[in-house]
PDB file of C-alpha atoms in Angstrom:
ATOM      1  CA  MET A   1     -28.867  13.928 -21.455  1.00 43.00           C
ATOM      2  CA  ASP A   2     -26.343  16.737 -21.694  1.00 45.00           C
ATOM      3  CA  ALA A   3     -24.560  18.178 -24.432  1.00 41.00           C
ATOM      4  CA  LYS A   4     -21.221  16.662 -24.005  1.00 46.00           C
ATOM      5  CA  THR A   5     -22.853  13.385 -23.977  1.00 51.00           C
ATOM      6  CA  PHE A   6     -24.834  13.414 -27.579  1.00 53.00           C
ATOM      7  CA  HIS A   7     -25.179  10.596 -29.504  1.00 57.00           C
ATOM      8  CA  PHE A   8     -27.936  10.037 -32.617  1.00 59.00           C
ATOM      9  CA  SER A   9     -29.947   7.561 -31.450  1.00 61.00           C
ATOM     10  CA  ALA A  10     -33.098   5.464 -33.355  1.00 63.00           C
ATOM     11  CA  LEU A  11     -35.527   8.499 -33.425  1.00 61.00           C
ATOM     12  CA  TYR A  12     -39.657   7.493 -33.963  1.00 62.00           C
ATOM     13  CA  ARG A  13     -42.748  10.294 -34.423  1.00 66.00           C
ATOM     14  CA  GLY A  14     -42.717  12.148 -30.965  1.00 66.00           C
ATOM     15  CA  ASP A  15     -40.456  10.960 -29.094  1.00 65.00           C
ATOM     16  CA  GLU A  16     -38.167  13.768 -27.576  1.00 67.00           C
ATOM     17  CA  HIS A  17     -34.334  13.124 -27.443  1.00 64.00           C
ATOM     18  CA  GLN A  18     -34.012  12.330 -24.044  1.00 67.00           C
ATOM     19  CA  ALA A  19     -36.383   9.452 -24.163  1.00 68.00           C
ATOM     20  CA  ALA A  20     -34.463   8.008 -27.498  1.00 69.00           C
ATOM     21  CA  TYR A  21     -31.699   8.313 -26.622  1.00 67.00           C
ATOM     22  CA  ALA A  22     -32.333   6.337 -23.119  1.00 69.00           C
ATOM     23  CA  ARG A  23     -34.760   3.955 -25.010  1.00 72.00           C
ATOM     24  CA  HIS A  24     -30.618   3.849 -26.966  1.00 70.00           C
ATOM     25  CA  GLN A  25     -29.113   2.985 -24.760  1.00 73.00           C
ATOM     26  CA  HIS A  26     -30.430   0.215 -22.587  1.00 72.00           C
ATOM     27  CA  TYR A  27     -31.145  -1.787 -25.848  1.00 75.00           C
ATOM     28  CA  LEU A  28     -27.080  -1.565 -25.957  1.00 77.00           C
ATOM     29  CA  PHE A  29     -27.098  -2.720 -22.475  1.00 81.00           C
ATOM     30  CA  SER A  30     -29.358  -5.613 -23.217  1.00 80.00           C
ATOM     31  CA  LYS A  31     -26.914  -7.027 -25.721  1.00 77.00           C
ATOM     32  CA  LEU A  32     -23.967  -7.446 -23.057  1.00 83.00           C
ATOM     33  CA  ASN A  33     -25.490 -10.554 -21.446  1.00 82.00           C
ATOM     34  CA  LEU A  34     -24.859  -8.942 -17.500  1.00 86.00           C
ATOM     35  CA  ARG A  35     -25.236 -10.286 -15.117  1.00 88.00           C
ATOM     36  CA  PRO A  36     -24.296  -9.576 -10.940  1.00 88.00           C
ATOM     37  CA  GLY A  37     -21.114  -8.635  -9.420  1.00 92.00           C
ATOM     38  CA  MET A  38     -20.041  -8.531 -13.328  1.00 93.00           C
ATOM     39  CA  ARG A  39     -16.963  -5.980 -14.151  1.00 96.00           C
ATOM     40  CA  VAL A  40     -17.820  -3.534 -16.718  1.00 95.00           C
ATOM     41  CA  LEU A  41     -14.861  -1.032 -18.501  1.00 95.00           C
ATOM     42  CA  GLU A  42     -16.653   1.625 -21.170  1.00 93.00           C
ATOM     43  CA  VAL A  43     -14.174   3.489 -23.641  1.00 90.00           C
ATOM     44  CA  GLY A  44     -14.212   7.233 -23.402  1.00 88.00           C
ATOM     45  CA  CYS A  45     -16.968   7.132 -20.832  1.00 90.00           C
ATOM     46  CA  GLY A  46     -16.929  11.540 -21.051  1.00 87.00           C
ATOM     47  CA  ARG A  47     -19.640  12.544 -18.088  1.00 88.00           C
ATOM     48  CA  GLY A  48     -20.276   9.331 -17.615  1.00 92.00           C
ATOM     49  CA  THR A  49     -23.438   9.699 -18.191  1.00 87.00           C
ATOM     50  CA  ALA A  50     -24.150   5.984 -19.680  1.00 88.00           C
ATOM     51  CA  ALA A  51     -22.353   5.081 -16.658  1.00 93.00           C
ATOM     52  CA  VAL A  52     -23.403   5.525 -13.712  1.00 92.00           C
ATOM     53  CA  GLU A  53     -27.016   4.451 -16.235  1.00 88.00           C
ATOM     54  CA  LEU A  54     -25.644   1.324 -16.751  1.00 91.00           C
ATOM     55  CA  ALA A  55     -24.462   0.997 -12.694  1.00 92.00           C
ATOM     56  CA  THR A  56     -27.909   1.906 -11.755  1.00 87.00           C
ATOM     57  CA  PHE A  57     -29.913  -0.234 -14.731  1.00 82.00           C
ATOM     58  CA  ALA A  58     -28.554  -3.363 -13.761  1.00 86.00           C
ATOM     59  CA  ASN A  59     -25.924  -4.549 -10.038  1.00 87.00           C
ATOM     60  CA  VAL A  60     -22.671  -4.446 -12.038  1.00 92.00           C
ATOM     61  CA  SER A  61     -18.710  -2.397 -11.133  1.00 96.00           C
ATOM     62  CA  VAL A  62     -18.424  -0.006 -14.129  1.00 96.00           C
ATOM     63  CA  VAL A  63     -15.357   1.156 -14.500  1.00 97.00           C
ATOM     64  CA  GLY A  64     -15.061   3.993 -17.241  1.00 96.00           C
ATOM     65  CA  ILE A  65     -11.789   6.198 -19.349  1.00 94.00           C
ATOM     66  CA  ASP A  66     -11.193   8.612 -20.996  1.00 92.00           C
ATOM     67  CA  GLY A  67      -8.804  11.195 -22.170  1.00 89.00           C
ATOM     68  CA  ASP A  68     -10.297  14.563 -20.109  1.00 90.00           C
ATOM     69  CA  ALA A  69      -9.622  15.336 -17.148  1.00 93.00           C
ATOM     70  CA  SER A  70     -12.360  17.659 -16.022  1.00 92.00           C
ATOM     71  CA  LEU A  71     -14.913  15.225 -17.682  1.00 92.00           C
ATOM     72  CA  ILE A  72     -13.465  12.731 -15.458  1.00 95.00           C
ATOM     73  CA  GLU A  73     -13.598  14.313 -12.527  1.00 96.00           C
ATOM     74  CA  TYR A  74     -17.754  15.436 -13.803  1.00 94.00           C
ATOM     75  CA  ALA A  75     -18.560  11.422 -13.752  1.00 95.00           C
ATOM     76  CA  SER A  76     -17.549  11.113 -10.380  1.00 97.00           C
ATOM     77  CA  ARG A  77     -19.829  14.106  -8.767  1.00 96.00           C
ATOM     78  CA  CYS A  78     -22.240  11.926 -10.765  1.00 94.00           C
ATOM     79  CA  ALA A  79     -21.763   8.843  -9.890  1.00 96.00           C
ATOM     80  CA  GLN A  80     -21.237  10.874  -6.422  1.00 96.00           C
ATOM     81  CA  MET A  81     -25.324  12.106  -6.581  1.00 95.00           C
ATOM     82  CA  ALA A  82     -27.154   9.417  -8.181  1.00 93.00           C
ATOM     83  CA  GLY A  83     -25.387   7.133  -4.919  1.00 94.00           C
ATOM     84  CA  VAL A  84     -23.412   5.007  -7.168  1.00 95.00           C
ATOM     85  CA  SER A  85     -19.579   6.305  -6.523  1.00 95.00           C
ATOM     86  CA  THR A  86     -19.898   2.781  -4.449  1.00 96.00           C
ATOM     87  CA  ARG A  87     -19.937   0.791  -7.933  1.00 96.00           C
ATOM     88  CA  THR A  88     -18.063   2.816 -10.257  1.00 97.00           C
ATOM     89  CA  SER A  89     -14.916   4.850 -10.789  1.00 97.00           C
ATOM     90  CA  PHE A  90     -13.618   7.244 -13.829  1.00 98.00           C
ATOM     91  CA  VAL A  91     -10.196   6.941 -14.430  1.00 96.00           C
ATOM     92  CA  ILE A  92      -7.586   9.831 -16.684  1.00 96.00           C
ATOM     93  CA  GLY A  93      -6.129   7.685 -20.120  1.00 91.00           C
ATOM     94  CA  SER A  94      -6.447   6.572 -23.770  1.00 83.00           C
ATOM     95  CA  MET A  95      -7.362   3.831 -26.732  1.00 78.00           C
ATOM     96  CA  ALA A  96      -3.114   3.948 -25.902  1.00 78.00           C
ATOM     97  CA  SER A  97      -2.701   3.572 -22.485  1.00 83.00           C
ATOM     98  CA  LEU A  98      -5.513   0.272 -21.810  1.00 87.00           C
ATOM     99  CA  MET A  99      -3.042  -1.906 -21.556  1.00 84.00           C
ATOM    100  CA  HIS A 100      -0.356  -0.099 -19.327  1.00 88.00           C
ATOM    101  CA  GLN A 101      -4.067   0.295 -17.475  1.00 92.00           C
ATOM    102  CA  PHE A 102      -5.452  -2.541 -16.926  1.00 93.00           C
ATOM    103  CA  ALA A 103      -4.273  -5.645 -16.466  1.00 91.00           C
ATOM    104  CA  THR A 104      -5.374  -8.802 -18.611  1.00 89.00           C
ATOM    105  CA  GLY A 105      -8.312 -10.475 -18.619  1.00 90.00           C
ATOM    106  CA  SER A 106     -10.336  -7.455 -16.293  1.00 92.00           C
ATOM    107  CA  PHE A 107     -12.777  -6.979 -17.754  1.00 94.00           C
ATOM    108  CA  ASP A 108     -16.057  -9.626 -18.031  1.00 92.00           C
ATOM    109  CA  ALA A 109     -17.390  -7.204 -20.822  1.00 91.00           C
ATOM    110  CA  ILE A 110     -16.377  -3.762 -21.992  1.00 90.00           C
ATOM    111  CA  TYR A 111     -17.999  -1.035 -24.696  1.00 88.00           C
ATOM    112  CA  SER A 112     -18.275   2.105 -26.066  1.00 84.00           C
ATOM    113  CA  ILE A 113     -21.062   4.370 -26.812  1.00 79.00           C
ATOM    114  CA  GLU A 114     -19.551   6.181 -30.454  1.00 69.00           C
ATOM    115  CA  SER A 115     -15.203   6.613 -28.746  1.00 70.00           C
ATOM    116  CA  LEU A 116     -13.570   3.833 -31.025  1.00 66.00           C
ATOM    117  CA  LYS A 117     -14.466   6.214 -34.398  1.00 60.00           C
ATOM    118  CA  GLU A 118     -10.899   8.251 -32.884  1.00 60.00           C
ATOM    119  CA  SER A 119      -8.509   5.236 -32.946  1.00 62.00           C
ATOM    120  CA  SER A 120      -6.737   4.880 -36.449  1.00 60.00           C
ATOM    121  CA  THR A 121      -7.562   0.835 -35.936  1.00 64.00           C
ATOM    122  CA  PHE A 122      -9.893  -2.010 -36.544  1.00 62.00           C
ATOM    123  CA  GLN A 123      -6.637  -4.310 -35.668  1.00 67.00           C
ATOM    124  CA  GLU A 124      -5.622  -1.471 -32.497  1.00 70.00           C
ATOM    125  CA  ILE A 125      -9.409  -0.656 -30.883  1.00 71.00           C
ATOM    126  CA  TYR A 126     -10.257  -4.683 -30.995  1.00 73.00           C
ATOM    127  CA  GLY A 127      -6.503  -5.861 -30.547  1.00 76.00           C
ATOM    128  CA  GLN A 128      -6.381  -4.332 -26.967  1.00 79.00           C
ATOM    129  CA  VAL A 129     -10.272  -4.830 -26.398  1.00 80.00           C
ATOM    130  CA  GLY A 130      -9.014  -8.991 -26.064  1.00 80.00           C
ATOM    131  CA  SER A 131      -6.882  -8.819 -24.018  1.00 85.00           C
ATOM    132  CA  LEU A 132      -9.161  -6.688 -21.229  1.00 89.00           C
ATOM    133  CA  LEU A 133     -11.723  -9.042 -21.498  1.00 89.00           C
ATOM    134  CA  LYS A 134     -11.696 -12.283 -19.419  1.00 88.00           C
ATOM    135  CA  ASN A 135     -12.754 -15.862 -20.961  1.00 82.00           C
ATOM    136  CA  GLY A 136     -16.521 -15.723 -22.300  1.00 80.00           C
ATOM    137  CA  GLY A 137     -16.453 -11.598 -22.090  1.00 79.00           C
ATOM    138  CA  THR A 138     -18.005  -9.556 -23.870  1.00 73.00           C
ATOM    139  CA  CYS A 139     -17.791  -6.396 -25.933  1.00 70.00           C
ATOM    140  CA  TRP A 140     -19.529  -3.967 -28.548  1.00 62.00           C
ATOM    141  CA  THR A 141     -19.040  -1.074 -29.708  1.00 59.00           C
ATOM    142  CA  PRO A 142     -22.456   1.778 -31.237  1.00 49.00           C
ATOM    143  CA  THR A 143     -23.916   2.162 -47.753  1.00 52.00           C
ATOM    144  CA  MET A 144     -20.592   3.530 -48.812  1.00 56.00           C
ATOM    145  CA  ASN A 145     -18.278   2.267 -51.448  1.00 58.00           C
ATOM    146  CA  PRO A 146     -13.920   3.496 -50.198  1.00 64.00           C
ATOM    147  CA  LEU A 147     -13.493   3.068 -54.580  1.00 67.00           C
ATOM    148  CA  ASP A 148     -15.924   6.471 -55.052  1.00 64.00           C
ATOM    149  CA  ILE A 149     -13.453   9.833 -55.511  1.00 67.00           C
ATOM    150  CA  SER A 150     -16.567  11.763 -54.109  1.00 60.00           C
ATOM    151  CA  HIS A 151     -17.346   9.128 -50.942  1.00 64.00           C
ATOM    152  CA  ILE A 152     -13.237   9.565 -50.332  1.00 70.00           C
ATOM    153  CA  ARG A 153     -13.192  13.203 -49.737  1.00 71.00           C
ATOM    154  CA  LEU A 154     -16.921  13.329 -48.193  1.00 67.00           C
ATOM    155  CA  ALA A 155     -14.978  11.087 -45.735  1.00 71.00           C
ATOM    156  CA  GLU A 156     -12.418  13.460 -45.892  1.00 73.00           C
ATOM    157  CA  PHE A 157     -14.407  15.973 -44.285  1.00 69.00           C
ATOM    158  CA  LEU A 158     -16.225  14.822 -42.598  1.00 69.00           C
ATOM    159  CA  GLU A 159     -12.850  13.934 -40.346  1.00 71.00           C
ATOM    160  CA  ASP A 160     -12.506  17.527 -40.811  1.00 71.00           C
ATOM    161  CA  GLN A 161     -15.278  18.430 -39.586  1.00 65.00           C
ATOM    162  CA  THR A 162     -16.266  16.559 -37.188  1.00 64.00           C
ATOM    163  CA  GLY A 163     -12.842  15.508 -35.596  1.00 61.00           C
ATOM    164  CA  VAL A 164     -12.721  12.013 -34.904  1.00 62.00           C
ATOM    165  CA  GLY A 165      -8.860  11.947 -36.359  1.00 64.00           C
ATOM    166  CA  ARG A 166      -8.235  10.136 -40.510  1.00 67.00           C
ATOM    167  CA  ARG A 167      -8.299   6.442 -41.145  1.00 68.00           C
ATOM    168  CA  ASN A 168      -8.509   5.171 -44.635  1.00 68.00           C
ATOM    169  CA  ILE A 169     -12.095   4.867 -45.079  1.00 63.00           C
ATOM    170  CA  THR A 170     -12.231   1.177 -45.659  1.00 64.00           C
ATOM    171  CA  GLN A 171     -10.931   1.385 -42.467  1.00 64.00           C
ATOM    172  CA  ARG A 172     -14.861   3.107 -41.850  1.00 62.00           C
ATOM    173  CA  ALA A 173     -16.664   0.731 -43.490  1.00 65.00           C
ATOM    174  CA  LEU A 174     -18.873  -1.470 -41.738  1.00 69.00           C
ATOM    175  CA  GLU A 175     -17.426  -4.757 -43.580  1.00 72.00           C
ATOM    176  CA  GLU A 176     -13.818  -3.970 -42.362  1.00 73.00           C
ATOM    177  CA  VAL A 177     -14.623  -4.208 -38.492  1.00 72.00           C
ATOM    178  CA  THR A 178     -16.359  -8.115 -38.908  1.00 77.00           C
ATOM    179  CA  LYS A 179     -13.431  -8.841 -41.063  1.00 80.00           C
ATOM    180  CA  THR A 180     -10.991  -8.133 -38.123  1.00 78.00           C
ATOM    181  CA  ILE A 181     -12.727 -10.046 -34.788  1.00 77.00           C
ATOM    182  CA  ARG A 182     -13.433 -12.279 -38.015  1.00 79.00           C
ATOM    183  CA  GLU A 183      -9.538 -12.867 -37.811  1.00 81.00           C
ATOM    184  CA  SER A 184      -8.388 -11.808 -34.500  1.00 78.00           C
ATOM    185  CA  GLU A 185      -7.227 -15.264 -32.454  1.00 75.00           C
ATOM    186  CA  ARG A 186      -8.700 -13.972 -29.253  1.00 77.00           C
ATOM    187  CA  LEU A 187     -12.195 -12.480 -30.369  1.00 80.00           C
ATOM    188  CA  GLU A 188     -15.570 -13.967 -31.338  1.00 78.00           C
ATOM    189  CA  LEU A 189     -18.593 -12.367 -33.428  1.00 78.00           C
ATOM    190  CA  VAL A 190     -21.451 -13.325 -31.847  1.00 78.00           C
ATOM    191  CA  TYR A 191     -24.024 -10.061 -33.120  1.00 77.00           C
ATOM    192  CA  VAL A 192     -23.784  -7.607 -35.838  1.00 78.00           C
ATOM    193  CA  GLU A 193     -26.842  -4.615 -36.595  1.00 72.00           C
ATOM    194  CA  ASP A 194     -26.467  -1.405 -38.397  1.00 69.00           C
ATOM    195  CA  LEU A 195     -28.459   0.504 -36.532  1.00 66.00           C
ATOM    196  CA  ALA A 196     -29.502   2.509 -39.022  1.00 60.00           C
ATOM    197  CA  CYS A 197     -31.125   0.935 -41.179  1.00 64.00           C
ATOM    198  CA  ARG A 198     -33.720  -0.549 -38.381  1.00 65.00           C
ATOM    199  CA  ARG A 199     -37.790   0.682 -39.128  1.00 65.00           C
ATOM    200  CA  SER A 200     -37.586   3.947 -37.916  1.00 61.00           C
ATOM    201  CA  THR A 201     -40.750   6.689 -38.785  1.00 64.00           C
ATOM    202  CA  LEU A 202     -38.305   9.044 -38.689  1.00 72.00           C
ATOM    203  CA  PRO A 203     -34.000   9.231 -39.675  1.00 76.00           C
ATOM    204  CA  TRP A 204     -31.362  10.055 -37.751  1.00 75.00           C
ATOM    205  CA  TYR A 205     -30.381  12.958 -39.285  1.00 79.00           C
ATOM    206  CA  LEU A 206     -33.527  15.663 -39.004  1.00 80.00           C
ATOM    207  CA  PRO A 207     -32.568  16.127 -35.271  1.00 84.00           C
ATOM    208  CA  LEU A 208     -29.748  18.072 -37.798  1.00 83.00           C
ATOM    209  CA  ASP A 209     -31.903  19.323 -40.008  1.00 84.00           C
ATOM    210  CA  HIS A 210     -34.335  20.870 -38.129  1.00 83.00           C
ATOM    211  CA  ALA A 211     -31.097  22.564 -35.267  1.00 86.00           C
ATOM    212  CA  ILE A 212     -29.540  23.907 -38.740  1.00 86.00           C
ATOM    213  CA  SER A 213     -31.851  26.041 -40.446  1.00 82.00           C
ATOM    214  CA  ASP A 214     -33.407  26.583 -36.272  1.00 86.00           C
ATOM    215  CA  PRO A 215     -31.326  30.810 -36.308  1.00 86.00           C
ATOM    216  CA  ARG A 216     -30.959  29.861 -32.273  1.00 89.00           C
ATOM    217  CA  SER A 217     -29.422  26.600 -32.640  1.00 88.00           C
ATOM    218  CA  ARG A 218     -26.993  26.699 -30.434  1.00 88.00           C
ATOM    219  CA  TRP A 219     -23.185  24.748 -32.333  1.00 86.00           C
ATOM    220  CA  ALA A 220     -20.186  23.691 -31.354  1.00 83.00           C
ATOM    221  CA  THR A 221     -17.376  26.566 -32.440  1.00 82.00           C
ATOM    222  CA  ASP A 222     -14.556  23.717 -32.651  1.00 72.00           C
ATOM    223  CA  PRO A 223     -13.961  20.518 -32.359  1.00 62.00           C
ATOM    224  CA  ARG A 224     -13.257  20.831 -28.477  1.00 70.00           C
ATOM    225  CA  SER A 225     -15.702  22.820 -27.675  1.00 76.00           C
ATOM    226  CA  TYR A 226     -19.413  21.458 -26.864  1.00 78.00           C
ATOM    227  CA  GLY A 227     -23.119  23.020 -27.943  1.00 82.00           C
ATOM    228  CA  ALA A 228     -26.182  21.339 -28.680  1.00 79.00           C
ATOM    229  CA  PHE A 229     -24.650  18.214 -30.615  1.00 79.00           C
ATOM    230  CA  GLY A 230     -22.021  17.466 -28.481  1.00 76.00           C
ATOM    231  CA  ASN A 231     -18.778  19.093 -29.913  1.00 75.00           C
ATOM    232  CA  LEU A 232     -20.343  19.408 -33.523  1.00 80.00           C
ATOM    233  CA  THR A 233     -19.341  22.272 -35.384  1.00 83.00           C
ATOM    234  CA  ARG A 234     -23.100  23.277 -37.740  1.00 83.00           C
ATOM    235  CA  ASN A 235     -20.124  23.247 -41.494  1.00 79.00           C
ATOM    236  CA  GLY A 236     -19.836  19.192 -39.534  1.00 80.00           C
ATOM    237  CA  ALA A 237     -24.178  19.156 -38.914  1.00 82.00           C
ATOM    238  CA  ILE A 238     -24.628  20.296 -42.583  1.00 79.00           C
ATOM    239  CA  ALA A 239     -21.723  17.030 -43.519  1.00 74.00           C
ATOM    240  CA  LEU A 240     -23.203  14.681 -41.588  1.00 77.00           C
ATOM    241  CA  SER A 241     -27.262  16.070 -43.602  1.00 79.00           C
ATOM    242  CA  GLN A 242     -25.306  15.449 -46.752  1.00 72.00           C
ATOM    243  CA  ALA A 243     -24.420  12.146 -46.163  1.00 71.00           C
ATOM    244  CA  GLY A 244     -27.184  10.584 -44.394  1.00 73.00           C
ATOM    245  CA  HIS A 245     -29.487  11.361 -47.302  1.00 68.00           C
ATOM    246  CA  LEU A 246     -27.550   9.883 -49.709  1.00 62.00           C
ATOM    247  CA  LYS A 247     -27.048   7.627 -47.930  1.00 63.00           C
ATOM    248  CA  VAL A 248     -23.287   7.448 -47.430  1.00 57.00           C
ATOM    249  CA  CYS A 249     -23.542   7.951 -43.892  1.00 53.00           C
ATOM    250  CA  LEU A 250     -24.536   5.443 -42.041  1.00 46.00           C
ATOM    251  CA  CYS A 251     -23.920   6.205 -38.258  1.00 45.00           C
ATOM    252  CA  GLN A 252     -24.862   3.308 -36.005  1.00 44.00           C
ATOM    253  CA  GLN A 253     -22.960   0.195 -36.775  1.00 44.00           C
ATOM    254  CA  TYR A 254     -23.230  -1.653 -33.715  1.00 46.00           C
ATOM    255  CA  MET A 255     -21.191  -4.534 -32.877  1.00 48.00           C
ATOM    256  CA  SER A 256     -21.314  -7.038 -30.365  1.00 52.00           C
ATOM    257  CA  ALA A 257     -18.096  -9.576 -29.472  1.00 55.00           C
ATOM    258  CA  ARG A 258     -16.966 -12.120 -26.610  1.00 57.00           C
ATOM    259  CA  MET A 259     -13.871 -13.791 -26.165  1.00 54.00           C
ATOM    260  CA  GLU A 260     -13.058 -16.746 -26.942  1.00 54.00           C
ATOM    261  CA  THR A 261     -12.877 -19.799 -25.376  1.00 49.00           C
ATOM    262  CA  HIS A 262     -10.797 -23.320 -25.072  1.00 47.00           C
TER     263      HIS A 262
END
């Protein structure tokens, strides 16, 4: 695991971050119902860590897309070193450009790990995902009161500190995601789970608490730089930790949907 691919994972006593991260990825991959020869898209692939792991883990072809050209170049080198370059490809692009870069029905499965949060609405996200999936294809993406003014202010503060972009607080609720998929004409909801609610011996925000209290911790200086927790600044970490302690921020929502067949 490297700083630019950090994401929160369920923690158990004695866990190292790398082991928790790998277990989390493989659990998510298992929900894609992959078969040999399938074509898979990762939206927001970053340095390609997950895409390379999936290509190694399963006999599938993986396409990664990200808006940062330097990360795409790094991902291609990683795939070459891992010996999976013939089954992986990485391209520069964004959520807004997906339909221009790929044909309708191009993929058997689509996934994203902590990248869809930057889209303005779930309708934007799943509208494009539904078009890119083949019939029968699968996609997944990893307690808040939207009427509470303090929760609204906290959400806005988190958006500012973590650089995830602005979105109405109701558009960040798990219920809104499920509602969007259920109302979609192209997608069928097949599985939903909030991974922050899975039983584990340690809270997801514990690594943040430890790092905040350790003066040796490396933090990003702004949302475009990187530290030990990806592009999370120290102020952003404090905000996330406080939200976790208050149970108003559950960070690991996971959902699976598939293209409806008629």
